[in-house]
């Protein structure tokens, strides 16, 4: 007896998974974030203070540069691979041009509006290092900044292609990370310590 799933079975399972995810998302209180990443439902709650501290330090530097809008709760629908339904992710920070959030639905399929997403590692750092990195690359998000608290390093991923980023630059906390245009400034990471 074969255990290989037919295309129709995979589509049905994918549709059921997406339906369950959407029901969970609709029923979740605001402090709970439900995400669907590479066919896995991920539920997170409020983060520890060091996680939020790193994001706050990043945001403080970014707001000095006019022309960007930042969200900590923007749901993104990005392409998946294989039999999985589209990914539904909520980056720690989503950065767009000044007006791009206007009129966007809670779960948004961005086109070229997205400038960068930022993640600070939490309870499951491998999710941010691997699955989310691939998800953002598949979504053609030009820049992905990973603040890796466990490794005390910040990595900027650039040039998405074929489900991953072609270029990355890692700097230990305390060393600057050059952010390319449209940001064009060196991100100071000393405060991430």
mmCIF file with all atom_site columns, C-alpha atoms in Angstrom:
data_model
loop_
_atom_site.group_PDB
_atom_site.id
_atom_site.type_symbol
_atom_site.label_atom_id
_atom_site.label_alt_id
_atom_site.label_comp_id
_atom_site.label_asym_id
_atom_site.label_entity_id
_atom_site.label_seq_id
_atom_site.pdbx_PDB_ins_code
_atom_site.Cartn_x
_atom_site.Cartn_y
_atom_site.Cartn_z
_atom_site.occupancy
_atom_site.B_iso_or_equiv
_atom_site.pdbx_formal_charge
_atom_site.auth_seq_id
_atom_site.auth_comp_id
_atom_site.auth_asym_id
_atom_site.auth_atom_id
_atom_site.pdbx_PDB_model_num
ATOM 1   C CA . UNK A 1 1   ? 0.000   0.000  0.000  1.00 0.00 ? 1   UNK A CA 1
ATOM 2   C CA . UNK A 1 2   ? 1.412   3.364  -1.021 1.00 0.00 ? 2   UNK A CA 1
ATOM 3   C CA . UNK A 1 3   ? 1.653   6.281  1.453  1.00 0.00 ? 3   UNK A CA 1
ATOM 4   C CA . UNK A 1 4   ? 2.220   8.873  -1.257 1.00 0.00 ? 4   UNK A CA 1
ATOM 5   C CA . UNK A 1 5   ? -0.396  11.612 -1.178 1.00 0.00 ? 5   UNK A CA 1
ATOM 6   C CA . UNK A 1 6   ? -2.103  12.613 -4.364 1.00 0.00 ? 6   UNK A CA 1
ATOM 7   C CA . UNK A 1 7   ? -2.210  16.244 -5.419 1.00 0.00 ? 7   UNK A CA 1
ATOM 8   C CA . UNK A 1 8   ? -5.894  16.384 -4.484 1.00 0.00 ? 8   UNK A CA 1
ATOM 9   C CA . UNK A 1 9   ? -5.207  15.017 -0.986 1.00 0.00 ? 9   UNK A CA 1
ATOM 10  C CA . UNK A 1 10  ? -2.411  17.544 -0.459 1.00 0.00 ? 10  UNK A CA 1
ATOM 11  C CA . UNK A 1 11  ? -4.673  20.384 -1.617 1.00 0.00 ? 11  UNK A CA 1
ATOM 12  C CA . UNK A 1 12  ? -7.428  19.226 0.756  1.00 0.00 ? 12  UNK A CA 1
ATOM 13  C CA . UNK A 1 13  ? -5.035  18.977 3.709  1.00 0.00 ? 13  UNK A CA 1
ATOM 14  C CA . UNK A 1 14  ? -3.580  22.371 2.857  1.00 0.00 ? 14  UNK A CA 1
ATOM 15  C CA . UNK A 1 15  ? -7.072  23.924 2.732  1.00 0.00 ? 15  UNK A CA 1
ATOM 16  C CA . UNK A 1 16  ? -8.016  22.337 6.079  1.00 0.00 ? 16  UNK A CA 1
ATOM 17  C CA . UNK A 1 17  ? -4.801  23.600 7.705  1.00 0.00 ? 17  UNK A CA 1
ATOM 18  C CA . UNK A 1 18  ? -5.434  27.110 6.406  1.00 0.00 ? 18  UNK A CA 1
ATOM 19  C CA . UNK A 1 19  ? -9.064  27.027 7.635  1.00 0.00 ? 19  UNK A CA 1
ATOM 20  C CA . UNK A 1 20  ? -8.005  25.897 11.130 1.00 0.00 ? 20  UNK A CA 1
ATOM 21  C CA . UNK A 1 21  ? -5.324  28.590 11.225 1.00 0.00 ? 21  UNK A CA 1
ATOM 22  C CA . UNK A 1 22  ? -7.751  31.347 10.217 1.00 0.00 ? 22  UNK A CA 1
ATOM 23  C CA . UNK A 1 23  ? -10.228 30.217 12.891 1.00 0.00 ? 23  UNK A CA 1
ATOM 24  C CA . UNK A 1 24  ? -7.462  30.222 15.536 1.00 0.00 ? 24  UNK A CA 1
ATOM 25  C CA . UNK A 1 25  ? -6.299  33.658 14.421 1.00 0.00 ? 25  UNK A CA 1
ATOM 26  C CA . UNK A 1 26  ? -9.830  35.097 14.580 1.00 0.00 ? 26  UNK A CA 1
ATOM 27  C CA . UNK A 1 27  ? -10.452 33.670 18.068 1.00 0.00 ? 27  UNK A CA 1
ATOM 28  C CA . UNK A 1 28  ? -7.089  34.666 19.592 1.00 0.00 ? 28  UNK A CA 1
ATOM 29  C CA . UNK A 1 29  ? -6.889  37.585 22.017 1.00 0.00 ? 29  UNK A CA 1
ATOM 30  C CA . UNK A 1 30  ? -4.729  40.539 20.961 1.00 0.00 ? 30  UNK A CA 1
ATOM 31  C CA . UNK A 1 31  ? -1.754  39.459 23.099 1.00 0.00 ? 31  UNK A CA 1
ATOM 32  C CA . UNK A 1 32  ? -1.531  36.142 21.204 1.00 0.00 ? 32  UNK A CA 1
ATOM 33  C CA . UNK A 1 33  ? 0.017   35.990 17.747 1.00 0.00 ? 33  UNK A CA 1
ATOM 34  C CA . UNK A 1 34  ? -0.904  33.028 15.575 1.00 0.00 ? 34  UNK A CA 1
ATOM 35  C CA . UNK A 1 35  ? 1.265   32.426 12.509 1.00 0.00 ? 35  UNK A CA 1
ATOM 36  C CA . UNK A 1 36  ? 1.377   29.764 9.800  1.00 0.00 ? 36  UNK A CA 1
ATOM 37  C CA . UNK A 1 37  ? 4.978   29.162 8.714  1.00 0.00 ? 37  UNK A CA 1
ATOM 38  C CA . UNK A 1 38  ? 5.982   26.442 6.259  1.00 0.00 ? 38  UNK A CA 1
ATOM 39  C CA . UNK A 1 39  ? 2.926   24.372 7.139  1.00 0.00 ? 39  UNK A CA 1
ATOM 40  C CA . UNK A 1 40  ? 3.371   24.728 10.929 1.00 0.00 ? 40  UNK A CA 1
ATOM 41  C CA . UNK A 1 41  ? 1.049   26.701 13.197 1.00 0.00 ? 41  UNK A CA 1
ATOM 42  C CA . UNK A 1 42  ? 3.094   28.830 15.588 1.00 0.00 ? 42  UNK A CA 1
ATOM 43  C CA . UNK A 1 43  ? 1.471   30.631 18.520 1.00 0.00 ? 43  UNK A CA 1
ATOM 44  C CA . UNK A 1 44  ? 3.415   33.178 20.557 1.00 0.00 ? 44  UNK A CA 1
ATOM 45  C CA . UNK A 1 45  ? 2.463   35.386 23.478 1.00 0.00 ? 45  UNK A CA 1
ATOM 46  C CA . UNK A 1 46  ? 4.037   38.452 25.063 1.00 0.00 ? 46  UNK A CA 1
ATOM 47  C CA . UNK A 1 47  ? 7.832   38.523 24.787 1.00 0.00 ? 47  UNK A CA 1
ATOM 48  C CA . UNK A 1 48  ? 10.515  38.996 27.442 1.00 0.00 ? 48  UNK A CA 1
ATOM 49  C CA . UNK A 1 49  ? 11.906  42.441 28.150 1.00 0.00 ? 49  UNK A CA 1
ATOM 50  C CA . UNK A 1 50  ? 15.271  41.907 26.400 1.00 0.00 ? 50  UNK A CA 1
ATOM 51  C CA . UNK A 1 51  ? 13.432  40.994 23.172 1.00 0.00 ? 51  UNK A CA 1
ATOM 52  C CA . UNK A 1 52  ? 11.432  44.219 23.297 1.00 0.00 ? 52  UNK A CA 1
ATOM 53  C CA . UNK A 1 53  ? 14.506  46.230 24.349 1.00 0.00 ? 53  UNK A CA 1
ATOM 54  C CA . UNK A 1 54  ? 16.347  45.253 21.143 1.00 0.00 ? 54  UNK A CA 1
ATOM 55  C CA . UNK A 1 55  ? 13.359  46.179 18.983 1.00 0.00 ? 55  UNK A CA 1
ATOM 56  C CA . UNK A 1 56  ? 12.971  49.485 20.829 1.00 0.00 ? 56  UNK A CA 1
ATOM 57  C CA . UNK A 1 57  ? 16.642  50.359 20.242 1.00 0.00 ? 57  UNK A CA 1
ATOM 58  C CA . UNK A 1 58  ? 16.302  49.578 16.534 1.00 0.00 ? 58  UNK A CA 1
ATOM 59  C CA . UNK A 1 59  ? 13.116  51.653 16.252 1.00 0.00 ? 59  UNK A CA 1
ATOM 60  C CA . UNK A 1 60  ? 14.727  54.614 18.013 1.00 0.00 ? 60  UNK A CA 1
ATOM 61  C CA . UNK A 1 61  ? 17.480  54.701 15.392 1.00 0.00 ? 61  UNK A CA 1
ATOM 62  C CA . UNK A 1 62  ? 15.098  54.277 12.457 1.00 0.00 ? 62  UNK A CA 1
ATOM 63  C CA . UNK A 1 63  ? 12.721  57.101 13.417 1.00 0.00 ? 63  UNK A CA 1
ATOM 64  C CA . UNK A 1 64  ? 15.579  59.574 13.037 1.00 0.00 ? 64  UNK A CA 1
ATOM 65  C CA . UNK A 1 65  ? 15.294  58.907 9.309  1.00 0.00 ? 65  UNK A CA 1
ATOM 66  C CA . UNK A 1 66  ? 12.104  60.335 7.844  1.00 0.00 ? 66  UNK A CA 1
ATOM 67  C CA . UNK A 1 67  ? 9.985   58.531 5.299  1.00 0.00 ? 67  UNK A CA 1
ATOM 68  C CA . UNK A 1 68  ? 9.203   55.185 6.937  1.00 0.00 ? 68  UNK A CA 1
ATOM 69  C CA . UNK A 1 69  ? 6.260   53.639 8.742  1.00 0.00 ? 69  UNK A CA 1
ATOM 70  C CA . UNK A 1 70  ? 6.771   50.835 11.269 1.00 0.00 ? 70  UNK A CA 1
ATOM 71  C CA . UNK A 1 71  ? 4.347   48.191 12.503 1.00 0.00 ? 71  UNK A CA 1
ATOM 72  C CA . UNK A 1 72  ? 4.818   45.561 15.182 1.00 0.00 ? 72  UNK A CA 1
ATOM 73  C CA . UNK A 1 73  ? 1.585   43.723 14.364 1.00 0.00 ? 73  UNK A CA 1
ATOM 74  C CA . UNK A 1 74  ? 1.261   43.595 10.568 1.00 0.00 ? 74  UNK A CA 1
ATOM 75  C CA . UNK A 1 75  ? 0.146   40.236 9.266  1.00 0.00 ? 75  UNK A CA 1
ATOM 76  C CA . UNK A 1 76  ? 1.812   39.301 5.978  1.00 0.00 ? 76  UNK A CA 1
ATOM 77  C CA . UNK A 1 77  ? 0.685   36.634 3.522  1.00 0.00 ? 77  UNK A CA 1
ATOM 78  C CA . UNK A 1 78  ? 3.724   35.327 1.674  1.00 0.00 ? 78  UNK A CA 1
ATOM 79  C CA . UNK A 1 79  ? 4.212   32.436 -0.749 1.00 0.00 ? 79  UNK A CA 1
ATOM 80  C CA . UNK A 1 80  ? 5.000   29.004 0.607  1.00 0.00 ? 80  UNK A CA 1
ATOM 81  C CA . UNK A 1 81  ? 6.496   26.022 -1.164 1.00 0.00 ? 81  UNK A CA 1
ATOM 82  C CA . UNK A 1 82  ? 5.258   22.536 -1.948 1.00 0.00 ? 82  UNK A CA 1
ATOM 83  C CA . UNK A 1 83  ? 1.871   21.492 -0.596 1.00 0.00 ? 83  UNK A CA 1
ATOM 84  C CA . UNK A 1 84  ? 1.760   24.097 2.187  1.00 0.00 ? 84  UNK A CA 1
ATOM 85  C CA . UNK A 1 85  ? -0.784  26.924 2.213  1.00 0.00 ? 85  UNK A CA 1
ATOM 86  C CA . UNK A 1 86  ? 0.588   30.465 1.925  1.00 0.00 ? 86  UNK A CA 1
ATOM 87  C CA . UNK A 1 87  ? 2.617   31.553 4.941  1.00 0.00 ? 87  UNK A CA 1
ATOM 88  C CA . UNK A 1 88  ? 0.894   33.912 7.366  1.00 0.00 ? 88  UNK A CA 1
ATOM 89  C CA . UNK A 1 89  ? 3.610   35.657 9.371  1.00 0.00 ? 89  UNK A CA 1
ATOM 90  C CA . UNK A 1 90  ? 3.743   38.577 11.761 1.00 0.00 ? 90  UNK A CA 1
ATOM 91  C CA . UNK A 1 91  ? 7.279   39.981 11.858 1.00 0.00 ? 91  UNK A CA 1
ATOM 92  C CA . UNK A 1 92  ? 8.425   41.683 15.038 1.00 0.00 ? 92  UNK A CA 1
ATOM 93  C CA . UNK A 1 93  ? 8.718   44.838 12.905 1.00 0.00 ? 93  UNK A CA 1
ATOM 94  C CA . UNK A 1 94  ? 7.546   45.557 9.365  1.00 0.00 ? 94  UNK A CA 1
ATOM 95  C CA . UNK A 1 95  ? 8.945   48.673 7.691  1.00 0.00 ? 95  UNK A CA 1
ATOM 96  C CA . UNK A 1 96  ? 7.360   50.310 4.661  1.00 0.00 ? 96  UNK A CA 1
ATOM 97  C CA . UNK A 1 97  ? 7.288   53.745 3.063  1.00 0.00 ? 97  UNK A CA 1
ATOM 98  C CA . UNK A 1 98  ? 5.380   56.491 4.800  1.00 0.00 ? 98  UNK A CA 1
ATOM 99  C CA . UNK A 1 99  ? 1.825   55.714 3.549  1.00 0.00 ? 99  UNK A CA 1
ATOM 100 C CA . UNK A 1 100 ? 1.785   52.051 2.557  1.00 0.00 ? 100 UNK A CA 1
ATOM 101 C CA . UNK A 1 101 ? -0.119  50.776 5.623  1.00 0.00 ? 101 UNK A CA 1
ATOM 102 C CA . UNK A 1 102 ? -3.128  52.967 4.791  1.00 0.00 ? 102 UNK A CA 1
ATOM 103 C CA . UNK A 1 103 ? -6.008  50.787 3.660  1.00 0.00 ? 103 UNK A CA 1
ATOM 104 C CA . UNK A 1 104 ? -4.060  47.534 4.128  1.00 0.00 ? 104 UNK A CA 1
ATOM 105 C CA . UNK A 1 105 ? -6.156  44.647 5.531  1.00 0.00 ? 105 UNK A CA 1
ATOM 106 C CA . UNK A 1 106 ? -5.061  42.810 8.729  1.00 0.00 ? 106 UNK A CA 1
ATOM 107 C CA . UNK A 1 107 ? -3.498  40.046 6.592  1.00 0.00 ? 107 UNK A CA 1
ATOM 108 C CA . UNK A 1 108 ? -1.742  41.781 3.725  1.00 0.00 ? 108 UNK A CA 1
ATOM 109 C CA . UNK A 1 109 ? -0.100  40.507 0.523  1.00 0.00 ? 109 UNK A CA 1
ATOM 110 C CA . UNK A 1 110 ? 2.642   43.089 0.059  1.00 0.00 ? 110 UNK A CA 1
ATOM 111 C CA . UNK A 1 111 ? 4.051   43.806 -3.346 1.00 0.00 ? 111 UNK A CA 1
ATOM 112 C CA . UNK A 1 112 ? 7.024   46.145 -3.590 1.00 0.00 ? 112 UNK A CA 1
ATOM 113 C CA . UNK A 1 113 ? 5.969   48.355 -0.677 1.00 0.00 ? 113 UNK A CA 1
ATOM 114 C CA . UNK A 1 114 ? 7.886   46.436 1.960  1.00 0.00 ? 114 UNK A CA 1
ATOM 115 C CA . UNK A 1 115 ? 11.360  47.778 2.707  1.00 0.00 ? 115 UNK A CA 1
ATOM 116 C CA . UNK A 1 116 ? 12.495  45.482 5.541  1.00 0.00 ? 116 UNK A CA 1
ATOM 117 C CA . UNK A 1 117 ? 11.304  43.062 8.202  1.00 0.00 ? 117 UNK A CA 1
ATOM 118 C CA . UNK A 1 118 ? 13.001  42.693 11.574 1.00 0.00 ? 118 UNK A CA 1
ATOM 119 C CA . UNK A 1 119 ? 12.990  39.748 13.966 1.00 0.00 ? 119 UNK A CA 1
ATOM 120 C CA . UNK A 1 120 ? 14.578  39.471 17.404 1.00 0.00 ? 120 UNK A CA 1
ATOM 121 C CA . UNK A 1 121 ? 15.017  35.841 18.392 1.00 0.00 ? 121 UNK A CA 1
ATOM 122 C CA . UNK A 1 122 ? 12.572  34.569 20.973 1.00 0.00 ? 122 UNK A CA 1
ATOM 123 C CA . UNK A 1 123 ? 11.715  31.169 22.472 1.00 0.00 ? 123 UNK A CA 1
ATOM 124 C CA . UNK A 1 124 ? 12.355  29.380 19.162 1.00 0.00 ? 124 UNK A CA 1
ATOM 125 C CA . UNK A 1 125 ? 15.394  31.081 17.600 1.00 0.00 ? 125 UNK A CA 1
ATOM 126 C CA . UNK A 1 126 ? 15.711  28.490 14.784 1.00 0.00 ? 126 UNK A CA 1
ATOM 127 C CA . UNK A 1 127 ? 12.317  29.617 13.490 1.00 0.00 ? 127 UNK A CA 1
ATOM 128 C CA . UNK A 1 128 ? 13.701  33.136 12.934 1.00 0.00 ? 128 UNK A CA 1
ATOM 129 C CA . UNK A 1 129 ? 17.072  31.903 11.652 1.00 0.00 ? 129 UNK A CA 1
ATOM 130 C CA . UNK A 1 130 ? 15.732  29.417 9.122  1.00 0.00 ? 130 UNK A CA 1
ATOM 131 C CA . UNK A 1 131 ? 11.990  29.140 8.383  1.00 0.00 ? 131 UNK A CA 1
ATOM 132 C CA . UNK A 1 132 ? 11.225  32.854 8.573  1.00 0.00 ? 132 UNK A CA 1
ATOM 133 C CA . UNK A 1 133 ? 14.367  33.714 6.595  1.00 0.00 ? 133 UNK A CA 1
ATOM 134 C CA . UNK A 1 134 ? 13.227  31.423 3.771  1.00 0.00 ? 134 UNK A CA 1
ATOM 135 C CA . UNK A 1 135 ? 9.658   32.741 4.025  1.00 0.00 ? 135 UNK A CA 1
ATOM 136 C CA . UNK A 1 136 ? 10.786  36.365 3.708  1.00 0.00 ? 136 UNK A CA 1
ATOM 137 C CA . UNK A 1 137 ? 13.069  35.487 0.792  1.00 0.00 ? 137 UNK A CA 1
ATOM 138 C CA . UNK A 1 138 ? 10.201  33.691 -1.008 1.00 0.00 ? 138 UNK A CA 1
ATOM 139 C CA . UNK A 1 139 ? 8.127   36.833 -0.461 1.00 0.00 ? 139 UNK A CA 1
ATOM 140 C CA . UNK A 1 140 ? 10.903  38.855 -2.149 1.00 0.00 ? 140 UNK A CA 1
ATOM 141 C CA . UNK A 1 141 ? 11.310  41.110 0.889  1.00 0.00 ? 141 UNK A CA 1
ATOM 142 C CA . UNK A 1 142 ? 14.504  43.009 0.041  1.00 0.00 ? 142 UNK A CA 1
ATOM 143 C CA . UNK A 1 143 ? 15.980  43.181 3.559  1.00 0.00 ? 143 UNK A CA 1
ATOM 144 C CA . UNK A 1 144 ? 15.640  40.911 6.582  1.00 0.00 ? 144 UNK A CA 1
ATOM 145 C CA . UNK A 1 145 ? 17.347  42.020 9.790  1.00 0.00 ? 145 UNK A CA 1
ATOM 146 C CA . UNK A 1 146 ? 17.795  39.320 12.424 1.00 0.00 ? 146 UNK A CA 1
ATOM 147 C CA . UNK A 1 147 ? 18.725  40.412 15.942 1.00 0.00 ? 147 UNK A CA 1
ATOM 148 C CA . UNK A 1 148 ? 20.000  37.110 17.326 1.00 0.00 ? 148 UNK A CA 1
ATOM 149 C CA . UNK A 1 149 ? 19.962  37.547 21.084 1.00 0.00 ? 149 UNK A CA 1
ATOM 150 C CA . UNK A 1 150 ? 21.315  34.044 21.824 1.00 0.00 ? 150 UNK A CA 1
ATOM 151 C CA . UNK A 1 151 ? 24.333  34.531 19.560 1.00 0.00 ? 151 UNK A CA 1
ATOM 152 C CA . UNK A 1 152 ? 24.802  38.234 20.461 1.00 0.00 ? 152 UNK A CA 1
ATOM 153 C CA . UNK A 1 153 ? 24.922  39.117 16.762 1.00 0.00 ? 153 UNK A CA 1
ATOM 154 C CA . UNK A 1 154 ? 22.897  41.002 14.173 1.00 0.00 ? 154 UNK A CA 1
ATOM 155 C CA . UNK A 1 155 ? 22.600  39.691 10.612 1.00 0.00 ? 155 UNK A CA 1
ATOM 156 C CA . UNK A 1 156 ? 21.297  41.605 7.618  1.00 0.00 ? 156 UNK A CA 1
ATOM 157 C CA . UNK A 1 157 ? 20.082  39.389 4.765  1.00 0.00 ? 157 UNK A CA 1
ATOM 158 C CA . UNK A 1 158 ? 19.819  40.912 1.256  1.00 0.00 ? 158 UNK A CA 1
ATOM 159 C CA . UNK A 1 159 ? 19.062  39.962 -2.332 1.00 0.00 ? 159 UNK A CA 1
ATOM 160 C CA . UNK A 1 160 ? 16.284  37.351 -2.099 1.00 0.00 ? 160 UNK A CA 1
ATOM 161 C CA . UNK A 1 161 ? 16.450  34.645 -4.770 1.00 0.00 ? 161 UNK A CA 1
ATOM 162 C CA . UNK A 1 162 ? 15.067  31.104 -5.082 1.00 0.00 ? 162 UNK A CA 1
ATOM 163 C CA . UNK A 1 163 ? 13.759  30.888 -1.510 1.00 0.00 ? 163 UNK A CA 1
ATOM 164 C CA . UNK A 1 164 ? 16.775  32.292 0.323  1.00 0.00 ? 164 UNK A CA 1
ATOM 165 C CA . UNK A 1 165 ? 18.970  35.371 0.506  1.00 0.00 ? 165 UNK A CA 1
ATOM 166 C CA . UNK A 1 166 ? 22.148  35.504 -1.592 1.00 0.00 ? 166 UNK A CA 1
ATOM 167 C CA . UNK A 1 167 ? 24.005  37.992 0.619  1.00 0.00 ? 167 UNK A CA 1
ATOM 168 C CA . UNK A 1 168 ? 24.267  38.377 4.362  1.00 0.00 ? 168 UNK A CA 1
ATOM 169 C CA . UNK A 1 169 ? 26.403  40.402 6.747  1.00 0.00 ? 169 UNK A CA 1
ATOM 170 C CA . UNK A 1 170 ? 26.756  39.430 10.415 1.00 0.00 ? 170 UNK A CA 1
ATOM 171 C CA . UNK A 1 171 ? 28.182  41.654 13.129 1.00 0.00 ? 171 UNK A CA 1
ATOM 172 C CA . UNK A 1 172 ? 28.629  40.925 16.822 1.00 0.00 ? 172 UNK A CA 1
ATOM 173 C CA . UNK A 1 173 ? 26.628  43.138 19.167 1.00 0.00 ? 173 UNK A CA 1
ATOM 174 C CA . UNK A 1 174 ? 28.649  46.296 19.616 1.00 0.00 ? 174 UNK A CA 1
ATOM 175 C CA . UNK A 1 175 ? 29.675  46.480 15.945 1.00 0.00 ? 175 UNK A CA 1
ATOM 176 C CA . UNK A 1 176 ? 27.674  48.573 13.438 1.00 0.00 ? 176 UNK A CA 1
ATOM 177 C CA . UNK A 1 177 ? 25.620  46.985 10.668 1.00 0.00 ? 177 UNK A CA 1
ATOM 178 C CA . UNK A 1 178 ? 25.524  49.056 7.451  1.00 0.00 ? 178 UNK A CA 1
ATOM 179 C CA . UNK A 1 179 ? 21.950  49.328 6.165  1.00 0.00 ? 179 UNK A CA 1
ATOM 180 C CA . UNK A 1 180 ? 21.735  49.969 2.406  1.00 0.00 ? 180 UNK A CA 1
ATOM 181 C CA . UNK A 1 181 ? 19.331  52.343 0.637  1.00 0.00 ? 181 UNK A CA 1
ATOM 182 C CA . UNK A 1 182 ? 16.649  53.383 1.262  1.00 0.00 ? 182 UNK A CA 1
ATOM 183 C CA . UNK A 1 183 ? 17.924  53.457 4.871  1.00 0.00 ? 183 UNK A CA 1
ATOM 184 C CA . UNK A 1 184 ? 21.562  54.386 4.231  1.00 0.00 ? 184 UNK A CA 1
ATOM 185 C CA . UNK A 1 185 ? 22.854  54.487 7.788  1.00 0.00 ? 185 UNK A CA 1
ATOM 186 C CA . UNK A 1 186 ? 24.930  52.309 10.098 1.00 0.00 ? 186 UNK A CA 1
ATOM 187 C CA . UNK A 1 187 ? 22.789  50.524 12.673 1.00 0.00 ? 187 UNK A CA 1
ATOM 188 C CA . UNK A 1 188 ? 24.490  50.733 16.067 1.00 0.00 ? 188 UNK A CA 1
ATOM 189 C CA . UNK A 1 189 ? 24.131  47.470 17.997 1.00 0.00 ? 189 UNK A CA 1
ATOM 190 C CA . UNK A 1 190 ? 25.905  48.280 21.272 1.00 0.00 ? 190 UNK A CA 1
ATOM 191 C CA . UNK A 1 191 ? 22.551  48.848 22.987 1.00 0.00 ? 191 UNK A CA 1
ATOM 192 C CA . UNK A 1 192 ? 21.444  45.318 22.053 1.00 0.00 ? 192 UNK A CA 1
ATOM 193 C CA . UNK A 1 193 ? 23.817  43.894 24.706 1.00 0.00 ? 193 UNK A CA 1
#
